[in-house]
mmCIF file of C-alpha atoms in Angstrom:
data_model
loop_
_atom_site.group_PDB
_atom_site.id
_atom_site.type_symbol
_atom_site.label_atom_id
_atom_site.label_comp_id
_atom_site.label_asym_id
_atom_site.label_seq_id
_atom_site.Cartn_x
_atom_site.Cartn_y
_atom_site.Cartn_z
ATOM 1 C CA UNK A 226 37.766 -55.519 -35.867
ATOM 2 C CA UNK A 227 36.634 -55.268 -39.435
ATOM 3 C CA UNK A 228 33.566 -53.215 -38.431
ATOM 4 C CA UNK A 229 35.664 -50.459 -36.814
ATOM 5 C CA UNK A 230 36.482 -48.407 -39.913
ATOM 6 C CA UNK A 231 32.836 -48.331 -41.042
ATOM 7 C CA UNK A 232 31.702 -47.246 -37.519
ATOM 8 C CA UNK A 233 34.171 -44.367 -37.570
ATOM 9 C CA UNK A 234 32.856 -43.212 -40.898
ATOM 10 C CA UNK A 235 29.208 -43.289 -39.801
ATOM 11 C CA UNK A 236 27.699 -39.809 -39.876
ATOM 12 C CA UNK A 237 24.214 -39.323 -38.518
ATOM 13 C CA UNK A 238 21.859 -37.232 -40.614
ATOM 14 C CA UNK A 239 21.439 -34.064 -38.538
ATOM 15 C CA UNK A 240 18.945 -32.366 -40.843
ATOM 16 C CA UNK A 241 15.728 -33.724 -39.212
ATOM 17 C CA UNK A 242 16.894 -32.845 -35.688
ATOM 18 C CA UNK A 243 17.875 -29.369 -36.875
ATOM 19 C CA UNK A 244 14.439 -28.961 -38.452
ATOM 20 C CA UNK A 245 12.752 -29.968 -35.224
ATOM 21 C CA UNK A 246 14.931 -27.659 -33.120
ATOM 22 C CA UNK A 247 14.188 -24.709 -35.415
ATOM 23 C CA UNK A 248 10.483 -25.437 -35.138
ATOM 24 C CA UNK A 249 10.741 -25.442 -31.347
ATOM 25 C CA UNK A 250 12.691 -22.152 -31.437
ATOM 26 C CA UNK A 251 10.022 -20.628 -33.671
ATOM 27 C CA UNK A 252 7.313 -21.734 -31.221
ATOM 28 C CA UNK A 253 9.090 -20.232 -28.199
ATOM 29 C CA UNK A 254 9.868 -17.013 -30.087
ATOM 30 C CA UNK A 255 6.195 -16.591 -30.977
ATOM 31 C CA UNK A 256 4.872 -17.214 -27.466
ATOM 32 C CA UNK A 257 7.482 -15.172 -25.600
ATOM 33 C CA UNK A 258 5.937 -12.210 -23.772
ATOM 34 C CA UNK A 259 8.310 -9.562 -22.489
ATOM 35 C CA UNK A 260 5.447 -7.630 -20.855
ATOM 36 C CA UNK A 261 4.994 -10.399 -18.303
ATOM 37 C CA UNK A 262 8.378 -9.430 -16.836
ATOM 38 C CA UNK A 263 6.608 -6.489 -15.147
ATOM 39 C CA UNK A 264 4.187 -8.854 -13.369
ATOM 40 C CA UNK A 265 5.159 -10.093 -9.928
ATOM 41 C CA UNK A 266 4.179 -13.742 -9.821
ATOM 42 C CA UNK A 267 4.707 -14.043 -6.063
ATOM 43 C CA UNK A 268 1.481 -12.115 -5.448
ATOM 44 C CA UNK A 269 -1.683 -14.124 -4.881
ATOM 45 C CA UNK A 270 -4.397 -12.270 -6.732
ATOM 46 C CA UNK A 271 -8.042 -12.549 -5.653
ATOM 47 C CA UNK A 272 -10.318 -14.773 -7.703
ATOM 48 C CA UNK A 273 -13.218 -13.006 -9.407
ATOM 49 C CA UNK A 274 -15.099 -15.143 -11.886
ATOM 50 C CA UNK A 275 -16.644 -12.313 -13.887
ATOM 51 C CA UNK A 276 -13.426 -10.341 -14.450
ATOM 52 C CA UNK A 277 -13.145 -9.441 -18.128
ATOM 53 C CA UNK A 278 -10.257 -10.626 -20.255
ATOM 54 C CA UNK A 279 -7.314 -8.258 -20.296
ATOM 55 C CA UNK A 280 -7.423 -5.772 -23.196
ATOM 56 C CA UNK A 281 -4.312 -6.091 -25.326
ATOM 57 C CA UNK A 282 -4.637 -2.698 -26.995
ATOM 58 C CA UNK A 283 -1.660 -0.453 -27.458
ATOM 59 C CA UNK A 284 -2.636 1.930 -24.692
ATOM 60 C CA UNK A 285 -0.275 3.340 -22.093
ATOM 61 C CA UNK A 286 -0.205 0.997 -19.085
ATOM 62 C CA UNK A 287 1.274 1.393 -15.641
ATOM 63 C CA UNK A 288 1.377 -1.926 -13.783
ATOM 64 C CA UNK A 289 1.489 -1.651 -9.993
ATOM 65 C CA UNK A 290 2.234 -4.820 -8.031
ATOM 66 C CA UNK A 291 1.220 -4.142 -4.419
ATOM 67 C CA UNK A 292 2.441 -6.526 -1.738
ATOM 68 C CA UNK A 293 1.081 -7.225 1.747
ATOM 69 C CA UNK A 294 3.043 -4.300 3.197
ATOM 70 C CA UNK A 295 1.521 -1.847 0.718
ATOM 71 C CA UNK A 296 4.818 -1.425 -1.129
ATOM 72 C CA UNK A 297 5.218 -1.598 -4.885
ATOM 73 C CA UNK A 298 7.124 -4.554 -6.310
ATOM 74 C CA UNK A 299 9.062 -3.321 -9.336
ATOM 75 C CA UNK A 300 11.154 -5.959 -11.121
ATOM 76 C CA UNK A 301 11.728 -7.863 -7.886
ATOM 77 C CA UNK A 302 12.544 -4.845 -5.688
ATOM 78 C CA UNK A 303 10.343 -2.979 -3.197
ATOM 79 C CA UNK A 304 9.639 0.694 -3.908
ATOM 80 C CA UNK A 305 7.873 3.448 -2.009
ATOM 81 C CA UNK A 306 4.587 4.231 -3.827
ATOM 82 C CA UNK A 307 4.580 8.024 -3.441
ATOM 83 C CA UNK A 308 7.937 8.770 -5.057
ATOM 84 C CA UNK A 309 7.532 6.068 -7.707
ATOM 85 C CA UNK A 310 4.117 7.374 -8.786
ATOM 86 C CA UNK A 311 5.365 10.966 -8.949
ATOM 87 C CA UNK A 312 8.169 9.812 -11.219
ATOM 88 C CA UNK A 313 5.808 7.778 -13.432
ATOM 89 C CA UNK A 314 3.301 10.644 -13.669
ATOM 90 C CA UNK A 315 6.081 12.991 -14.740
ATOM 91 C CA UNK A 316 7.197 10.475 -17.355
ATOM 92 C CA UNK A 317 3.617 10.209 -18.671
ATOM 93 C CA UNK A 318 3.356 14.024 -18.878
ATOM 94 C CA UNK A 319 6.675 14.160 -20.741
ATOM 95 C CA UNK A 320 5.383 11.585 -23.235
ATOM 96 C CA UNK A 321 2.230 13.657 -23.785
ATOM 97 C CA UNK A 322 4.233 16.851 -24.213
ATOM 98 C CA UNK A 323 6.443 15.112 -26.745
ATOM 99 C CA UNK A 324 3.227 14.317 -28.649
ATOM 100 C CA UNK A 325 2.206 17.979 -28.634
ATOM 101 C CA UNK A 326 -0.232 17.988 -25.677
ATOM 102 C CA UNK A 327 0.308 20.314 -22.754
ATOM 103 C CA UNK A 328 -0.523 18.783 -19.395
ATOM 104 C CA UNK A 329 -0.152 20.448 -16.026
ATOM 105 C CA UNK A 330 0.736 18.658 -12.822
ATOM 106 C CA UNK A 331 -2.369 16.941 -11.405
ATOM 107 C CA UNK A 332 -4.279 17.036 -14.717
ATOM 108 C CA UNK A 333 -5.979 13.865 -15.873
ATOM 109 C CA UNK A 334 -3.594 11.427 -17.548
ATOM 110 C CA UNK A 335 -4.712 8.876 -20.154
ATOM 111 C CA UNK A 336 -2.544 6.141 -18.615
ATOM 112 C CA UNK A 337 -4.404 3.032 -17.459
ATOM 113 C CA UNK A 338 -3.169 2.024 -14.006
ATOM 114 C CA UNK A 339 -3.246 -1.748 -13.591
ATOM 115 C CA UNK A 340 -3.535 -2.705 -9.926
ATOM 116 C CA UNK A 341 -2.222 -6.167 -9.049
ATOM 117 C CA UNK A 342 -2.545 -6.474 -5.299
ATOM 118 C CA UNK A 343 -2.231 -9.506 -3.064
ATOM 119 C CA UNK A 344 -5.650 -10.772 -1.949
ATOM 120 C CA UNK A 345 -4.698 -10.248 1.705
ATOM 121 C CA UNK A 346 -3.518 -6.641 1.333
ATOM 122 C CA UNK A 347 -5.470 -4.487 3.812
ATOM 123 C CA UNK A 348 -7.607 -1.748 2.257
ATOM 124 C CA UNK A 349 -5.802 0.914 4.290
ATOM 125 C CA UNK A 350 -2.541 0.251 2.401
ATOM 126 C CA UNK A 351 -4.229 -0.194 -0.961
ATOM 127 C CA UNK A 352 -6.140 3.056 -0.535
ATOM 128 C CA UNK A 353 -2.884 4.956 0.043
ATOM 129 C CA UNK A 354 -1.635 3.818 -3.353
ATOM 130 C CA UNK A 355 -4.962 4.666 -5.029
ATOM 131 C CA UNK A 356 -4.993 8.122 -3.434
ATOM 132 C CA UNK A 357 -1.397 8.723 -4.540
ATOM 133 C CA UNK A 358 -2.399 7.737 -8.081
ATOM 134 C CA UNK A 359 -5.369 10.125 -8.039
ATOM 135 C CA UNK A 360 -3.259 12.948 -6.646
ATOM 136 C CA UNK A 361 -0.809 12.489 -9.526
ATOM 137 C CA UNK A 362 -3.553 12.639 -12.157
ATOM 138 C CA UNK A 363 -4.270 8.969 -12.813
ATOM 139 C CA UNK A 364 -8.015 8.368 -13.169
ATOM 140 C CA UNK A 365 -8.348 5.164 -15.156
ATOM 141 C CA UNK A 366 -7.835 1.972 -13.211
ATOM 142 C CA UNK A 367 -8.000 -1.737 -13.930
ATOM 143 C CA UNK A 368 -8.163 -4.052 -10.937
ATOM 144 C CA UNK A 369 -6.591 -7.363 -11.855
ATOM 145 C CA UNK A 370 -7.851 -10.689 -10.536
ATOM 146 C CA UNK A 371 -7.562 -14.326 -11.453
ATOM 147 C CA UNK A 372 -10.510 -15.575 -13.445
ATOM 148 C CA UNK A 373 -10.186 -19.012 -11.871
ATOM 149 C CA UNK A 374 -8.294 -20.675 -9.065
ATOM 150 C CA UNK A 375 -4.843 -21.868 -10.117
ATOM 151 C CA UNK A 376 -4.969 -25.616 -10.599
ATOM 152 C CA UNK A 377 -8.012 -25.671 -12.813
ATOM 153 C CA UNK A 378 -10.856 -25.293 -10.304
ATOM 154 C CA UNK A 379 -13.291 -22.540 -11.214
ATOM 155 C CA UNK B 226 32.488 -30.322 -71.282
ATOM 156 C CA UNK B 227 35.151 -31.784 -69.048
ATOM 157 C CA UNK B 228 35.453 -28.575 -67.132
ATOM 158 C CA UNK B 229 31.694 -28.417 -66.605
ATOM 159 C CA UNK B 230 31.557 -31.996 -65.299
ATOM 160 C CA UNK B 231 34.365 -31.292 -62.874
ATOM 161 C CA UNK B 232 32.586 -28.187 -61.576
ATOM 162 C CA UNK B 233 29.303 -30.045 -61.097
ATOM 163 C CA UNK B 234 31.031 -32.826 -59.190
ATOM 164 C CA UNK B 235 32.773 -30.333 -56.914
ATOM 165 C CA UNK B 236 29.437 -28.648 -56.108
ATOM 166 C CA UNK B 237 27.747 -31.933 -55.318
ATOM 167 C CA UNK B 238 30.472 -32.877 -52.872
ATOM 168 C CA UNK B 239 30.028 -29.767 -50.699
ATOM 169 C CA UNK B 240 28.796 -30.788 -47.265
ATOM 170 C CA UNK B 241 27.754 -28.298 -44.626
ATOM 171 C CA UNK B 242 28.879 -28.969 -41.091
ATOM 172 C CA UNK B 243 25.516 -29.031 -39.348
ATOM 173 C CA UNK B 244 26.969 -29.811 -35.919
ATOM 174 C CA UNK B 245 27.926 -26.166 -35.265
ATOM 175 C CA UNK B 246 24.535 -24.943 -36.403
ATOM 176 C CA UNK B 247 22.845 -27.532 -34.209
ATOM 177 C CA UNK B 248 24.920 -26.401 -31.215
ATOM 178 C CA UNK B 249 23.783 -22.831 -31.718
ATOM 179 C CA UNK B 250 20.176 -23.894 -32.250
ATOM 180 C CA UNK B 251 20.230 -25.917 -29.009
ATOM 181 C CA UNK B 252 21.614 -22.923 -27.134
ATOM 182 C CA UNK B 253 18.813 -20.731 -28.452
ATOM 183 C CA UNK B 254 16.306 -23.425 -27.553
ATOM 184 C CA UNK B 255 17.710 -23.706 -24.021
ATOM 185 C CA UNK B 256 17.399 -19.909 -23.603
ATOM 186 C CA UNK B 257 13.771 -19.849 -24.724
ATOM 187 C CA UNK B 258 12.847 -22.866 -22.571
ATOM 188 C CA UNK B 259 14.479 -21.372 -19.470
ATOM 189 C CA UNK B 260 12.892 -17.940 -19.914
ATOM 190 C CA UNK B 261 9.467 -19.305 -20.876
ATOM 191 C CA UNK B 262 6.744 -18.337 -18.449
ATOM 192 C CA UNK B 263 3.173 -19.008 -19.507
ATOM 193 C CA UNK B 264 0.925 -15.966 -19.061
ATOM 194 C CA UNK B 265 -1.316 -16.231 -15.983
ATOM 195 C CA UNK B 266 -5.075 -16.447 -16.482
ATOM 196 C CA UNK B 267 -5.881 -12.925 -15.363
ATOM 197 C CA UNK B 268 -8.905 -10.752 -15.888
ATOM 198 C CA UNK B 269 -9.600 -7.185 -14.899
ATOM 199 C CA UNK B 270 -12.343 -4.876 -13.729
ATOM 200 C CA UNK B 271 -12.095 -1.418 -15.302
ATOM 201 C CA UNK B 272 -12.991 1.521 -13.116
ATOM 202 C CA UNK B 273 -13.032 5.286 -13.406
ATOM 203 C CA UNK B 274 -12.004 6.656 -10.056
ATOM 204 C CA UNK B 275 -13.023 10.297 -9.821
ATOM 205 C CA UNK B 276 -10.645 12.709 -8.080
ATOM 206 C CA UNK B 277 -10.912 12.634 -4.284
ATOM 207 C CA UNK B 278 -12.360 16.144 -3.978
ATOM 208 C CA UNK B 279 -15.351 15.375 -6.190
ATOM 209 C CA UNK B 280 -16.707 12.731 -3.835
ATOM 210 C CA UNK B 281 -19.309 13.958 -1.435
ATOM 211 C CA UNK B 282 -20.477 12.406 1.785
ATOM 212 C CA UNK B 283 -23.908 10.829 1.527
ATOM 213 C CA UNK B 284 -25.391 12.771 4.434
ATOM 214 C CA UNK B 285 -24.182 16.021 2.933
ATOM 215 C CA UNK B 286 -25.644 15.002 -0.409
ATOM 216 C CA UNK B 287 -28.944 14.035 1.236
ATOM 217 C CA UNK B 288 -29.108 17.450 2.878
ATOM 218 C CA UNK B 289 -28.354 19.121 -0.441
ATOM 219 C CA UNK B 290 -30.988 17.045 -2.261
ATOM 220 C CA UNK B 291 -33.602 17.984 0.332
ATOM 221 C CA UNK B 292 -32.801 21.660 0.034
ATOM 222 C CA UNK B 293 -34.985 23.098 -2.759
ATOM 223 C CA UNK B 294 -32.754 26.148 -3.137
ATOM 224 C CA UNK B 295 -29.685 24.097 -3.991
ATOM 225 C CA UNK B 296 -31.370 21.990 -6.690
ATOM 226 C CA UNK B 297 -30.602 18.436 -7.724
ATOM 227 C CA UNK B 298 -27.161 16.998 -7.106
ATOM 228 C CA UNK B 299 -24.900 16.732 -10.139
ATOM 229 C CA UNK B 300 -23.878 13.170 -9.381
ATOM 230 C CA UNK B 301 -26.076 10.951 -7.262
ATOM 231 C CA UNK B 302 -23.964 8.674 -5.177
ATOM 232 C CA UNK B 303 -25.036 5.433 -3.559
ATOM 233 C CA UNK B 304 -23.032 4.772 -0.426
ATOM 234 C CA UNK B 305 -22.150 1.257 0.679
ATOM 235 C CA UNK B 306 -20.538 0.994 4.094
ATOM 236 C CA UNK B 307 -18.411 -2.076 4.743
ATOM 237 C CA UNK B 308 -17.214 -2.559 8.291
ATOM 238 C CA UNK B 309 -14.274 -4.924 8.558
ATOM 239 C CA UNK B 310 -13.485 -7.476 11.226
ATOM 240 C CA UNK B 311 -9.949 -7.751 12.570
ATOM 241 C CA UNK B 312 -9.161 -10.771 10.373
ATOM 242 C CA UNK B 313 -9.751 -8.862 7.136
ATOM 243 C CA UNK B 314 -13.263 -10.271 6.618
ATOM 244 C CA UNK B 315 -16.480 -8.280 6.400
ATOM 245 C CA UNK B 316 -18.113 -7.600 9.778
ATOM 246 C CA UNK B 317 -21.231 -5.839 8.474
ATOM 247 C CA UNK B 318 -22.547 -4.103 5.383
ATOM 248 C CA UNK B 319 -24.941 -1.190 4.941
ATOM 249 C CA UNK B 320 -26.421 -0.079 1.629
ATOM 250 C CA UNK B 321 -27.556 3.533 1.827
ATOM 251 C CA UNK B 322 -28.901 3.906 5.331
ATOM 252 C CA UNK B 323 -30.260 0.370 5.700
ATOM 253 C CA UNK B 324 -28.142 -2.392 7.150
ATOM 254 C CA UNK B 325 -27.937 -5.387 4.822
ATOM 255 C CA UNK B 326 -26.290 -8.001 7.022
ATOM 256 C CA UNK B 327 -23.896 -8.705 9.858
ATOM 257 C CA UNK B 328 -21.152 -11.296 9.540
ATOM 258 C CA UNK B 329 -18.638 -12.481 6.929
ATOM 259 C CA UNK B 330 -19.282 -12.387 3.210
ATOM 260 C CA UNK B 331 -20.421 -15.598 1.515
ATOM 261 C CA UNK B 332 -22.265 -16.586 -1.634
ATOM 262 C CA UNK B 333 -25.764 -16.026 -0.262
ATOM 263 C CA UNK B 334 -24.834 -12.594 1.113
ATOM 264 C CA UNK B 335 -23.311 -11.583 -2.211
ATOM 265 C CA UNK B 336 -26.604 -12.540 -3.866
ATOM 266 C CA UNK B 337 -28.426 -10.489 -1.244
ATOM 267 C CA UNK B 338 -26.255 -7.485 -2.094
ATOM 268 C CA UNK B 339 -26.835 -8.025 -5.810
ATOM 269 C CA UNK B 340 -30.625 -8.079 -5.310
ATOM 270 C CA UNK B 341 -30.535 -4.948 -3.161
ATOM 271 C CA UNK B 342 -28.436 -3.037 -5.678
ATOM 272 C CA UNK B 343 -30.708 -4.118 -8.531
ATOM 273 C CA UNK B 344 -33.696 -2.797 -6.556
ATOM 274 C CA UNK B 345 -31.913 0.489 -5.793
ATOM 275 C CA UNK B 346 -30.818 1.089 -9.378
ATOM 276 C CA UNK B 347 -34.324 0.267 -10.634
ATOM 277 C CA UNK B 348 -35.885 3.134 -8.649
ATOM 278 C CA UNK B 349 -37.102 5.771 -11.063
ATOM 279 C CA UNK B 350 -36.480 9.440 -10.372
ATOM 280 C CA UNK B 351 -33.351 8.744 -8.335
ATOM 281 C CA UNK B 352 -30.731 7.889 -10.918
ATOM 282 C CA UNK B 353 -27.557 6.874 -9.148
ATOM 283 C CA UNK B 354 -24.465 7.532 -11.209
ATOM 284 C CA UNK B 355 -21.737 6.357 -8.910
ATOM 285 C CA UNK B 356 -21.129 4.154 -5.923
ATOM 286 C CA UNK B 357 -19.128 5.284 -2.942
ATOM 287 C CA UNK B 358 -17.623 2.437 -0.955
ATOM 288 C CA UNK B 359 -16.793 3.330 2.636
ATOM 289 C CA UNK B 360 -14.424 0.548 3.513
ATOM 290 C CA UNK B 361 -12.965 -0.528 6.837
ATOM 291 C CA UNK B 362 -9.181 -0.199 7.113
ATOM 292 C CA UNK B 363 -8.390 -3.854 7.586
ATOM 293 C CA UNK B 364 -10.670 -5.308 4.901
ATOM 294 C CA UNK B 365 -8.759 -7.642 2.578
ATOM 295 C CA UNK B 366 -8.421 -6.725 -1.087
ATOM 296 C CA UNK B 367 -9.885 -10.140 -1.970
ATOM 297 C CA UNK B 368 -13.109 -9.425 -0.071
ATOM 298 C CA UNK B 369 -13.310 -5.924 -1.534
ATOM 299 C CA UNK B 370 -12.977 -7.302 -5.067
ATOM 300 C CA UNK B 371 -15.982 -9.582 -4.508
ATOM 301 C CA UNK B 372 -18.057 -6.516 -3.596
ATOM 302 C CA UNK B 373 -16.694 -4.455 -6.512
ATOM 303 C CA UNK B 374 -17.542 -7.368 -8.796
ATOM 304 C CA UNK B 375 -21.209 -7.217 -7.714
ATOM 305 C CA UNK B 376 -21.245 -3.404 -8.072
ATOM 306 C CA UNK B 377 -19.833 -3.397 -11.607
ATOM 307 C CA UNK B 378 -22.497 -5.881 -12.708
ATOM 308 C CA UNK B 379 -25.228 -3.283 -12.009
ATOM 309 C CA UNK B 380 -26.738 -1.115 -14.698
ATOM 310 C CA UNK B 381 -27.855 2.479 -14.345
ATOM 311 C CA UNK B 382 -31.293 3.763 -15.342
ATOM 312 C CA UNK B 383 -30.036 4.510 -18.868
ATOM 313 C CA UNK B 384 -28.703 0.959 -19.267
ATOM 314 C CA UNK B 385 -25.024 1.831 -18.951
ATOM 315 C CA UNK B 386 -22.942 -0.314 -16.597
ATOM 316 C CA UNK B 387 -21.839 1.217 -13.321
ATOM 317 C CA UNK B 388 -18.120 1.895 -13.535
ATOM 318 C CA UNK B 389 -17.784 5.017 -11.421
ATOM 319 C CA UNK B 390 -16.825 3.614 -8.078
ATOM 320 C CA UNK B 391 -14.922 5.533 -5.470
ATOM 321 C CA UNK B 392 -13.484 4.516 -2.145
ATOM 322 C CA UNK B 393 -13.034 6.226 1.158
ATOM 323 C CA UNK B 394 -11.573 4.786 4.291
ATOM 324 C CA UNK B 395 -14.028 4.192 7.080
ATOM 325 C CA UNK B 396 -12.854 5.581 10.391
ATOM 326 C CA UNK B 397 -13.200 2.558 12.658
ATOM 327 C CA UNK B 398 -12.716 2.572 16.399
#
């Protein structure tokens, strides 16, 4: 019974645990990538060993996740490519006009279109999206692929 | 002096309640752990896809090249025809007018395509500037990427890599 008062008064030193937690928070804050929210991870990309590393420049990107049905996956929802691309092209033209450049409908846009399509998507459906992009003025494309098979095999 | 000592003692006795701060820090940590998603190991192949109207059919181009009145073509296009099987695999491939192989794509056939393209791009006096892929409707994107990968590895007569690749859909029966 005599040890009870001293046990009640015991206060653990929280400073080291707080230090460690702040270090962990700093780590997670540094590695967080909000851009990856636009990538649909349910798609199985093809594996191409010689694909170049993704450029992380500050250029204007338009990421298109194309599923097996040829539809665009935008933040978890399916969208029709034609109307979505028209809207995005208009937005890109508006951005250019805000910067002082006049661009007509169908003119070449500097936006880099990143294609992330499932490896089993038939070409017929993929080509519809590519043609829609070209019709709306997109000329620069980057076809995304995995550089190695998930699980470590190359 | 007494006053000073009292003040010093009072300052030394101040103890911050770290429990509340630790609670908040753990909540932040939980948020970052739950939303953490490591970036996938992705690469990309950059392409310039010319507008659809600028692409000419190879036969039409051949006819134009043969016609001395028309003069040389502005952009020489090498056509690769890829016929697809029903399962999304390659059924046959033709480079220019010569058939390369029949059957699905594998490592040895990709090497065969690479060798053929190297030979074609090495021909002097016929500088190809772009590749036109005529692709069967049902060909899988995965198979197509393997072919694009081989095409983008090629170099033109002036040493620049081939990055002008265009696609048209092959009308299959």
